[in-house]
């Protein structure tokens, strides 16, 4: 066996990504992005050296998104190329994206099941059911507002353009829920429900079905592991339907 053959056998396999590889991910005091953690773990498993850039505040997150023209984190860059988030990185490396541990629709199912029981106990019908559901959903968001805002901004279009909307959203949802429980069939409440539900539904459709993003739904708070998808669209659709029912009843 000649020397060149020995050298060829001993040479390490080429890296699947051009260097330098840079990972930008959220790691604030309130929220450490699980997808960023998975991206870092995948790069380590593949033996790919990378620069781990932590975004330590919401201000840093917003400046990063603006500078690179992206709406979500984490983001991986390899050489001069933007790879994308965790799912895109996994596909680029020929690995099936691993579902985030503990992801489940159970929180949403639990909320709506409890809301149904409340409505049944009070005999308040469909409006009572939706009112109770919205109040419970608002409560879960208000347990940790910064975590909710951070998760919500990952996909909600209005929140990405108007940061105050994410902070106001739980209170607006609470207002609509309490109005439904009180039987307050006011036109402004109906219009608010329709606007929130329509904007929320369009945001989810864009994120999941157009941009193909694999995100968690902030509907049950920023610290829960509920996949963003069809259930989120249906939830917003029901909110629109309730608003329309109120308008029809008033008409």
PDB file of C-alpha atoms in Angstrom:
ATOM      1  CA  UNK A   1       0.000   0.000   0.000  1.00  0.00           C
ATOM      2  CA  UNK A   2       1.607   3.309  -1.032  1.00  0.00           C
ATOM      3  CA  UNK A   3       1.837   6.435   1.077  1.00  0.00           C
ATOM      4  CA  UNK A   4      -0.900   8.354  -0.738  1.00  0.00           C
ATOM      5  CA  UNK A   5      -3.375   5.545  -0.132  1.00  0.00           C
ATOM      6  CA  UNK A   6      -2.533   5.517   3.572  1.00  0.00           C
ATOM      7  CA  UNK A   7      -2.996   9.279   3.756  1.00  0.00           C
ATOM      8  CA  UNK A   8      -6.365   9.028   1.973  1.00  0.00           C
ATOM      9  CA  UNK A   9      -7.591   6.401   4.408  1.00  0.00           C
ATOM     10  CA  UNK A  10      -6.437   8.415   7.402  1.00  0.00           C
ATOM     11  CA  UNK A  11      -7.931  11.710   6.225  1.00  0.00           C
ATOM     12  CA  UNK A  12     -11.061  12.725   8.147  1.00  0.00           C
ATOM     13  CA  UNK A  13     -14.372  12.842   6.308  1.00  0.00           C
ATOM     14  CA  UNK A  14     -15.235  16.310   5.016  1.00  0.00           C
ATOM     15  CA  UNK A  15     -17.675  18.283   7.131  1.00  0.00           C
ATOM     16  CA  UNK A  16     -21.224  18.441   5.701  1.00  0.00           C
ATOM     17  CA  UNK A  17     -21.393  22.221   6.240  1.00  0.00           C
ATOM     18  CA  UNK A  18     -18.963  24.939   5.187  1.00  0.00           C
ATOM     19  CA  UNK A  19     -17.193  26.693   8.044  1.00  0.00           C
ATOM     20  CA  UNK A  20     -17.605  28.774  10.060  1.00  0.00           C
ATOM     21  CA  UNK A  21     -20.923  27.513  11.398  1.00  0.00           C
ATOM     22  CA  UNK A  22     -22.793  30.008  13.594  1.00  0.00           C
ATOM     23  CA  UNK A  23     -25.836  29.246  15.722  1.00  0.00           C
ATOM     24  CA  UNK A  24     -27.962  32.113  17.021  1.00  0.00           C
ATOM     25  CA  UNK A  25     -30.505  31.147  19.675  1.00  0.00           C
ATOM     26  CA  UNK A  26     -32.560  32.626  22.503  1.00  0.00           C
ATOM     27  CA  UNK A  27     -31.289  32.152  26.044  1.00  0.00           C
ATOM     28  CA  UNK A  28     -32.885  34.825  28.220  1.00  0.00           C
ATOM     29  CA  UNK A  29     -33.589  34.655  31.930  1.00  0.00           C
ATOM     30  CA  UNK A  30     -37.224  33.900  31.110  1.00  0.00           C
ATOM     31  CA  UNK A  31     -36.883  31.523  28.178  1.00  0.00           C
ATOM     32  CA  UNK A  32     -34.309  29.170  26.711  1.00  0.00           C
ATOM     33  CA  UNK A  33     -35.382  28.099  23.236  1.00  0.00           C
ATOM     34  CA  UNK A  34     -35.715  24.279  23.077  1.00  0.00           C
ATOM     35  CA  UNK A  35     -35.138  24.275  19.316  1.00  0.00           C
ATOM     36  CA  UNK A  36     -31.917  26.186  19.810  1.00  0.00           C
ATOM     37  CA  UNK A  37     -30.831  23.555  22.322  1.00  0.00           C
ATOM     38  CA  UNK A  38     -31.685  20.805  19.848  1.00  0.00           C
ATOM     39  CA  UNK A  39     -29.746  22.545  17.076  1.00  0.00           C
ATOM     40  CA  UNK A  40     -26.689  22.837  19.329  1.00  0.00           C
ATOM     41  CA  UNK A  41     -26.979  19.182  20.346  1.00  0.00           C
ATOM     42  CA  UNK A  42     -27.275  18.066  16.711  1.00  0.00           C
ATOM     43  CA  UNK A  43     -24.182  20.008  15.664  1.00  0.00           C
ATOM     44  CA  UNK A  44     -22.222  18.452  18.519  1.00  0.00           C
ATOM     45  CA  UNK A  45     -23.468  14.962  17.640  1.00  0.00           C
ATOM     46  CA  UNK A  46     -22.333  15.479  14.052  1.00  0.00           C
ATOM     47  CA  UNK A  47     -18.911  16.659  15.203  1.00  0.00           C
ATOM     48  CA  UNK A  48     -19.366  20.066  13.565  1.00  0.00           C
ATOM     49  CA  UNK A  49     -17.569  22.933  15.310  1.00  0.00           C
ATOM     50  CA  UNK A  50     -19.769  25.986  15.685  1.00  0.00           C
ATOM     51  CA  UNK A  51     -19.994  29.395  17.267  1.00  0.00           C
ATOM     52  CA  UNK A  52     -22.832  29.515  19.803  1.00  0.00           C
ATOM     53  CA  UNK A  53     -24.292  33.029  19.829  1.00  0.00           C
ATOM     54  CA  UNK A  54     -26.810  33.469  22.662  1.00  0.00           C
ATOM     55  CA  UNK A  55     -29.467  36.155  22.363  1.00  0.00           C
ATOM     56  CA  UNK A  56     -29.754  37.250  25.979  1.00  0.00           C
ATOM     57  CA  UNK A  57     -32.615  39.753  25.802  1.00  0.00           C
ATOM     58  CA  UNK A  58     -35.725  40.414  23.764  1.00  0.00           C
ATOM     59  CA  UNK A  59     -34.024  43.509  22.387  1.00  0.00           C
ATOM     60  CA  UNK A  60     -31.156  41.384  21.054  1.00  0.00           C
ATOM     61  CA  UNK A  61     -33.665  38.974  19.530  1.00  0.00           C
ATOM     62  CA  UNK A  62     -35.504  41.751  17.695  1.00  0.00           C
ATOM     63  CA  UNK A  63     -32.283  43.376  16.435  1.00  0.00           C
ATOM     64  CA  UNK A  64     -31.053  40.002  15.168  1.00  0.00           C
ATOM     65  CA  UNK A  65     -34.322  39.294  13.324  1.00  0.00           C
ATOM     66  CA  UNK A  66     -34.313  42.740  11.740  1.00  0.00           C
ATOM     67  CA  UNK A  67     -30.670  42.534  10.716  1.00  0.00           C
ATOM     68  CA  UNK A  68     -31.087  39.140   9.007  1.00  0.00           C
ATOM     69  CA  UNK A  69     -34.655  39.494   7.742  1.00  0.00           C
ATOM     70  CA  UNK A  70     -35.976  36.474   9.652  1.00  0.00           C
ATOM     71  CA  UNK A  71     -39.039  36.040  11.843  1.00  0.00           C
ATOM     72  CA  UNK A  72     -37.964  33.113  14.010  1.00  0.00           C
ATOM     73  CA  UNK A  73     -35.023  31.744  15.949  1.00  0.00           C
ATOM     74  CA  UNK A  74     -32.856  29.738  16.163  1.00  0.00           C
ATOM     75  CA  UNK A  75     -30.978  30.438  12.961  1.00  0.00           C
ATOM     76  CA  UNK A  76     -27.936  28.533  11.694  1.00  0.00           C
ATOM     77  CA  UNK A  77     -25.427  30.031   9.242  1.00  0.00           C
ATOM     78  CA  UNK A  78     -22.718  28.032   7.474  1.00  0.00           C
ATOM     79  CA  UNK A  79     -20.114  30.068   5.653  1.00  0.00           C
ATOM     80  CA  UNK A  80     -22.058  32.636   3.640  1.00  0.00           C
ATOM     81  CA  UNK A  81     -25.266  30.557   3.621  1.00  0.00           C
ATOM     82  CA  UNK A  82     -28.235  30.771   5.970  1.00  0.00           C
ATOM     83  CA  UNK A  83     -29.359  27.205   6.705  1.00  0.00           C
ATOM     84  CA  UNK A  84     -32.412  28.100   8.802  1.00  0.00           C
ATOM     85  CA  UNK A  85     -33.778  26.680  12.040  1.00  0.00           C
ATOM     86  CA  UNK A  86     -33.464  23.311  13.742  1.00  0.00           C
ATOM     87  CA  UNK A  87     -35.710  21.422  11.294  1.00  0.00           C
ATOM     88  CA  UNK A  88     -33.878  22.865   8.264  1.00  0.00           C
ATOM     89  CA  UNK A  89     -30.514  22.018   9.839  1.00  0.00           C
ATOM     90  CA  UNK A  90     -31.612  18.437  10.488  1.00  0.00           C
ATOM     91  CA  UNK A  91     -32.795  17.995   6.907  1.00  0.00           C
ATOM     92  CA  UNK A  92     -29.575  19.493   5.570  1.00  0.00           C
ATOM     93  CA  UNK A  93     -27.588  16.967   7.591  1.00  0.00           C
ATOM     94  CA  UNK A  94     -29.821  14.092   6.458  1.00  0.00           C
ATOM     95  CA  UNK A  95     -31.283  13.569   9.921  1.00  0.00           C
ATOM     96  CA  UNK A  96     -34.971  13.287  10.786  1.00  0.00           C
ATOM     97  CA  UNK A  97     -35.926  16.203  13.066  1.00  0.00           C
ATOM     98  CA  UNK A  98     -36.468  14.887  16.569  1.00  0.00           C
ATOM     99  CA  UNK A  99     -39.774  15.924  18.156  1.00  0.00           C
ATOM    100  CA  UNK A 100     -39.246  18.157  21.158  1.00  0.00           C
ATOM    101  CA  UNK A 101     -39.667  16.121  24.321  1.00  0.00           C
ATOM    102  CA  UNK A 102     -43.041  16.382  25.965  1.00  0.00           C
ATOM    103  CA  UNK A 103     -44.908  17.979  23.069  1.00  0.00           C
ATOM    104  CA  UNK A 104     -48.601  17.223  23.367  1.00  0.00           C
ATOM    105  CA  UNK A 105     -52.068  18.569  22.671  1.00  0.00           C
ATOM    106  CA  UNK A 106     -53.046  17.597  26.214  1.00  0.00           C
ATOM    107  CA  UNK A 107     -52.941  21.193  27.606  1.00  0.00           C
ATOM    108  CA  UNK A 108     -55.398  22.419  24.946  1.00  0.00           C
ATOM    109  CA  UNK A 109     -57.652  19.385  25.358  1.00  0.00           C
ATOM    110  CA  UNK A 110     -57.639  19.882  29.135  1.00  0.00           C
ATOM    111  CA  UNK A 111     -58.593  23.557  28.840  1.00  0.00           C
ATOM    112  CA  UNK A 112     -61.543  22.865  26.555  1.00  0.00           C
ATOM    113  CA  UNK A 113     -62.675  19.857  28.589  1.00  0.00           C
ATOM    114  CA  UNK A 114     -62.718  21.908  31.804  1.00  0.00           C
ATOM    115  CA  UNK A 115     -64.470  24.770  29.981  1.00  0.00           C
ATOM    116  CA  UNK A 116     -67.145  22.340  28.792  1.00  0.00           C
ATOM    117  CA  UNK A 117     -67.661  21.082  32.348  1.00  0.00           C
ATOM    118  CA  UNK A 118     -67.975  24.670  33.632  1.00  0.00           C
ATOM    119  CA  UNK A 119     -70.525  25.511  30.945  1.00  0.00           C
ATOM    120  CA  UNK A 120     -72.451  22.311  31.721  1.00  0.00           C
ATOM    121  CA  UNK A 121     -72.478  23.043  35.458  1.00  0.00           C
ATOM    122  CA  UNK A 122     -73.677  26.617  34.918  1.00  0.00           C
ATOM    123  CA  UNK A 123     -76.038  25.736  32.080  1.00  0.00           C
ATOM    124  CA  UNK A 124     -74.512  28.551  30.039  1.00  0.00           C
ATOM    125  CA  UNK A 125     -74.430  26.869  26.638  1.00  0.00           C
ATOM    126  CA  UNK A 126     -71.967  27.470  23.830  1.00  0.00           C
ATOM    127  CA  UNK A 127     -71.233  31.073  24.795  1.00  0.00           C
ATOM    128  CA  UNK A 128     -70.459  29.999  28.345  1.00  0.00           C
ATOM    129  CA  UNK A 129     -68.179  27.271  27.038  1.00  0.00           C
ATOM    130  CA  UNK A 130     -66.222  29.687  24.833  1.00  0.00           C
ATOM    131  CA  UNK A 131     -66.132  32.304  27.576  1.00  0.00           C
ATOM    132  CA  UNK A 132     -64.720  29.833  30.084  1.00  0.00           C
ATOM    133  CA  UNK A 133     -62.197  28.517  27.543  1.00  0.00           C
ATOM    134  CA  UNK A 134     -60.925  32.015  26.719  1.00  0.00           C
ATOM    135  CA  UNK A 135     -60.627  32.937  30.402  1.00  0.00           C
ATOM    136  CA  UNK A 136     -58.632  29.765  31.106  1.00  0.00           C
ATOM    137  CA  UNK A 137     -56.383  30.339  28.086  1.00  0.00           C
ATOM    138  CA  UNK A 138     -55.763  33.944  29.166  1.00  0.00           C
ATOM    139  CA  UNK A 139     -54.912  32.739  32.678  1.00  0.00           C
ATOM    140  CA  UNK A 140     -52.260  30.353  31.344  1.00  0.00           C
ATOM    141  CA  UNK A 141     -50.679  33.164  29.317  1.00  0.00           C
ATOM    142  CA  UNK A 142     -50.644  35.529  32.298  1.00  0.00           C
ATOM    143  CA  UNK A 143     -48.794  33.043  34.510  1.00  0.00           C
ATOM    144  CA  UNK A 144     -45.572  33.937  32.659  1.00  0.00           C
ATOM    145  CA  UNK A 145     -46.163  36.919  30.319  1.00  0.00           C
ATOM    146  CA  UNK A 146     -42.538  37.258  29.034  1.00  0.00           C
ATOM    147  CA  UNK A 147     -42.458  33.580  28.031  1.00  0.00           C
ATOM    148  CA  UNK A 148     -45.803  33.946  26.244  1.00  0.00           C
ATOM    149  CA  UNK A 149     -44.715  37.090  24.385  1.00  0.00           C
ATOM    150  CA  UNK A 150     -41.480  35.421  23.266  1.00  0.00           C
ATOM    151  CA  UNK A 151     -43.277  32.304  21.989  1.00  0.00           C
ATOM    152  CA  UNK A 152     -46.175  34.268  20.438  1.00  0.00           C
ATOM    153  CA  UNK A 153     -43.820  36.536  18.497  1.00  0.00           C
ATOM    154  CA  UNK A 154     -42.264  33.529  16.809  1.00  0.00           C
ATOM    155  CA  UNK A 155     -45.275  33.245  14.506  1.00  0.00           C
ATOM    156  CA  UNK A 156     -47.878  35.955  15.123  1.00  0.00           C
ATOM    157  CA  UNK A 157     -47.705  38.502  12.322  1.00  0.00           C
ATOM    158  CA  UNK A 158     -49.133  41.493  14.188  1.00  0.00           C
ATOM    159  CA  UNK A 159     -46.967  40.845  17.243  1.00  0.00           C
ATOM    160  CA  UNK A 160     -43.871  40.842  15.036  1.00  0.00           C
ATOM    161  CA  UNK A 161     -44.750  44.341  13.814  1.00  0.00           C
ATOM    162  CA  UNK A 162     -46.329  45.751  16.980  1.00  0.00           C
ATOM    163  CA  UNK A 163     -44.571  44.445  20.081  1.00  0.00           C
ATOM    164  CA  UNK A 164     -47.240  45.805  22.442  1.00  0.00           C
ATOM    165  CA  UNK A 165     -49.845  43.500  20.858  1.00  0.00           C
ATOM    166  CA  UNK A 166     -48.204  40.429  22.369  1.00  0.00           C
ATOM    167  CA  UNK A 167     -48.307  41.991  25.827  1.00  0.00           C
ATOM    168  CA  UNK A 168     -51.949  43.088  25.418  1.00  0.00           C
ATOM    169  CA  UNK A 169     -53.230  39.873  23.850  1.00  0.00           C
ATOM    170  CA  UNK A 170     -53.920  37.909  27.088  1.00  0.00           C
ATOM    171  CA  UNK A 171     -55.889  40.837  28.520  1.00  0.00           C
ATOM    172  CA  UNK A 172     -57.919  41.231  25.338  1.00  0.00           C
ATOM    173  CA  UNK A 173     -58.623  37.492  25.360  1.00  0.00           C
ATOM    174  CA  UNK A 174     -59.653  37.738  29.014  1.00  0.00           C
ATOM    175  CA  UNK A 175     -61.967  40.649  28.192  1.00  0.00           C
ATOM    176  CA  UNK A 176     -63.718  38.710  25.431  1.00  0.00           C
ATOM    177  CA  UNK A 177     -64.041  35.628  27.659  1.00  0.00           C
ATOM    178  CA  UNK A 178     -65.539  37.569  30.573  1.00  0.00           C
ATOM    179  CA  UNK A 179     -67.936  39.378  28.224  1.00  0.00           C
ATOM    180  CA  UNK A 180     -69.197  36.028  26.905  1.00  0.00           C
ATOM    181  CA  UNK A 181     -69.632  34.670  30.438  1.00  0.00           C
ATOM    182  CA  UNK A 182     -71.540  37.805  31.418  1.00  0.00           C
ATOM    183  CA  UNK A 183     -73.794  37.532  28.366  1.00  0.00           C
ATOM    184  CA  UNK A 184     -72.600  40.912  27.136  1.00  0.00           C
ATOM    185  CA  UNK A 185     -73.432  40.647  23.454  1.00  0.00           C
ATOM    186  CA  UNK A 186     -71.858  43.988  22.509  1.00  0.00           C
ATOM    187  CA  UNK A 187     -70.812  44.767  18.956  1.00  0.00           C
ATOM    188  CA  UNK A 188     -67.302  45.969  19.986  1.00  0.00           C
ATOM    189  CA  UNK A 189     -66.690  42.652  21.780  1.00  0.00           C
ATOM    190  CA  UNK A 190     -67.859  40.709  18.718  1.00  0.00           C
ATOM    191  CA  UNK A 191     -65.645  42.732  16.386  1.00  0.00           C
ATOM    192  CA  UNK A 192     -62.668  42.290  18.721  1.00  0.00           C
ATOM    193  CA  UNK A 193     -63.186  38.514  18.788  1.00  0.00           C
ATOM    194  CA  UNK A 194     -63.450  38.363  14.996  1.00  0.00           C
ATOM    195  CA  UNK A 195     -60.327  40.501  14.491  1.00  0.00           C
ATOM    196  CA  UNK A 196     -58.230  38.531  16.999  1.00  0.00           C
ATOM    197  CA  UNK A 197     -59.390  35.168  15.676  1.00  0.00           C
ATOM    198  CA  UNK A 198     -58.904  36.070  12.010  1.00  0.00           C
ATOM    199  CA  UNK A 199     -55.444  37.549  12.525  1.00  0.00           C
ATOM    200  CA  UNK A 200     -54.405  34.632  14.722  1.00  0.00           C
ATOM    201  CA  UNK A 201     -55.667  32.048  12.254  1.00  0.00           C
ATOM    202  CA  UNK A 202     -53.895  33.682   9.308  1.00  0.00           C
ATOM    203  CA  UNK A 203     -50.663  33.878  11.319  1.00  0.00           C
ATOM    204  CA  UNK A 204     -50.795  30.164  12.122  1.00  0.00           C
ATOM    205  CA  UNK A 205     -51.613  29.213   8.518  1.00  0.00           C
ATOM    206  CA  UNK A 206     -48.665  31.246   7.227  1.00  0.00           C
ATOM    207  CA  UNK A 207     -46.243  29.855   9.814  1.00  0.00           C
ATOM    208  CA  UNK A 208     -47.246  26.190   9.540  1.00  0.00           C
ATOM    209  CA  UNK A 209     -48.548  25.648   6.018  1.00  0.00           C
ATOM    210  CA  UNK A 210     -46.683  28.288   4.008  1.00  0.00           C
ATOM    211  CA  UNK A 211     -43.372  28.830   5.849  1.00  0.00           C
ATOM    212  CA  UNK A 212     -43.332  25.174   7.065  1.00  0.00           C
ATOM    213  CA  UNK A 213     -42.166  26.173  10.542  1.00  0.00           C
ATOM    214  CA  UNK A 214     -42.131  23.646  13.378  1.00  0.00           C
ATOM    215  CA  UNK A 215     -43.100  25.767  16.398  1.00  0.00           C
ATOM    216  CA  UNK A 216     -44.951  25.537  19.690  1.00  0.00           C
ATOM    217  CA  UNK A 217     -48.339  27.197  20.088  1.00  0.00           C
ATOM    218  CA  UNK A 218     -48.417  30.006  22.656  1.00  0.00           C
ATOM    219  CA  UNK A 219     -52.177  29.527  23.117  1.00  0.00           C
ATOM    220  CA  UNK A 220     -51.626  27.753  26.448  1.00  0.00           C
ATOM    221  CA  UNK A 221     -48.727  29.955  27.573  1.00  0.00           C
ATOM    222  CA  UNK A 222     -45.094  30.245  26.621  1.00  0.00           C
ATOM    223  CA  UNK A 223     -43.867  27.339  28.760  1.00  0.00           C
ATOM    224  CA  UNK A 224     -46.163  24.620  27.431  1.00  0.00           C
ATOM    225  CA  UNK A 225     -45.205  22.138  24.718  1.00  0.00           C
ATOM    226  CA  UNK A 226     -48.212  22.202  22.383  1.00  0.00           C
ATOM    227  CA  UNK A 227     -47.475  21.936  18.635  1.00  0.00           C
ATOM    228  CA  UNK A 228     -48.588  24.822  16.456  1.00  0.00           C
ATOM    229  CA  UNK A 229     -50.929  23.480  13.792  1.00  0.00           C
ATOM    230  CA  UNK A 230     -54.498  22.570  12.914  1.00  0.00           C
ATOM    231  CA  UNK A 231     -55.764  22.788  16.504  1.00  0.00           C
ATOM    232  CA  UNK A 232     -54.504  26.375  16.674  1.00  0.00           C
ATOM    233  CA  UNK A 233     -56.295  27.246  13.424  1.00  0.00           C
ATOM    234  CA  UNK A 234     -59.541  25.706  14.697  1.00  0.00           C
ATOM    235  CA  UNK A 235     -59.256  27.564  18.006  1.00  0.00           C
ATOM    236  CA  UNK A 236     -58.999  30.893  16.189  1.00  0.00           C
ATOM    237  CA  UNK A 237     -61.788  29.874  13.838  1.00  0.00           C
ATOM    238  CA  UNK A 238     -64.132  29.228  16.774  1.00  0.00           C
ATOM    239  CA  UNK A 239     -63.328  32.694  18.117  1.00  0.00           C
ATOM    240  CA  UNK A 240     -64.307  34.215  14.770  1.00  0.00           C
ATOM    241  CA  UNK A 241     -67.494  32.128  14.721  1.00  0.00           C
ATOM    242  CA  UNK A 242     -68.490  33.315  18.190  1.00  0.00           C
ATOM    243  CA  UNK A 243     -68.016  36.930  17.145  1.00  0.00           C
ATOM    244  CA  UNK A 244     -70.189  36.381  14.085  1.00  0.00           C
ATOM    245  CA  UNK A 245     -72.896  34.697  16.189  1.00  0.00           C
ATOM    246  CA  UNK A 246     -73.033  37.737  18.474  1.00  0.00           C
ATOM    247  CA  UNK A 247     -73.351  40.084  15.491  1.00  0.00           C
ATOM    248  CA  UNK A 248     -76.141  37.991  13.983  1.00  0.00           C
ATOM    249  CA  UNK A 249     -78.021  37.868  17.293  1.00  0.00           C
ATOM    250  CA  UNK A 250     -77.796  41.623  17.618  1.00  0.00           C
ATOM    251  CA  UNK A 251     -78.991  42.035  14.057  1.00  0.00           C
TER     252      UNK A 251
END
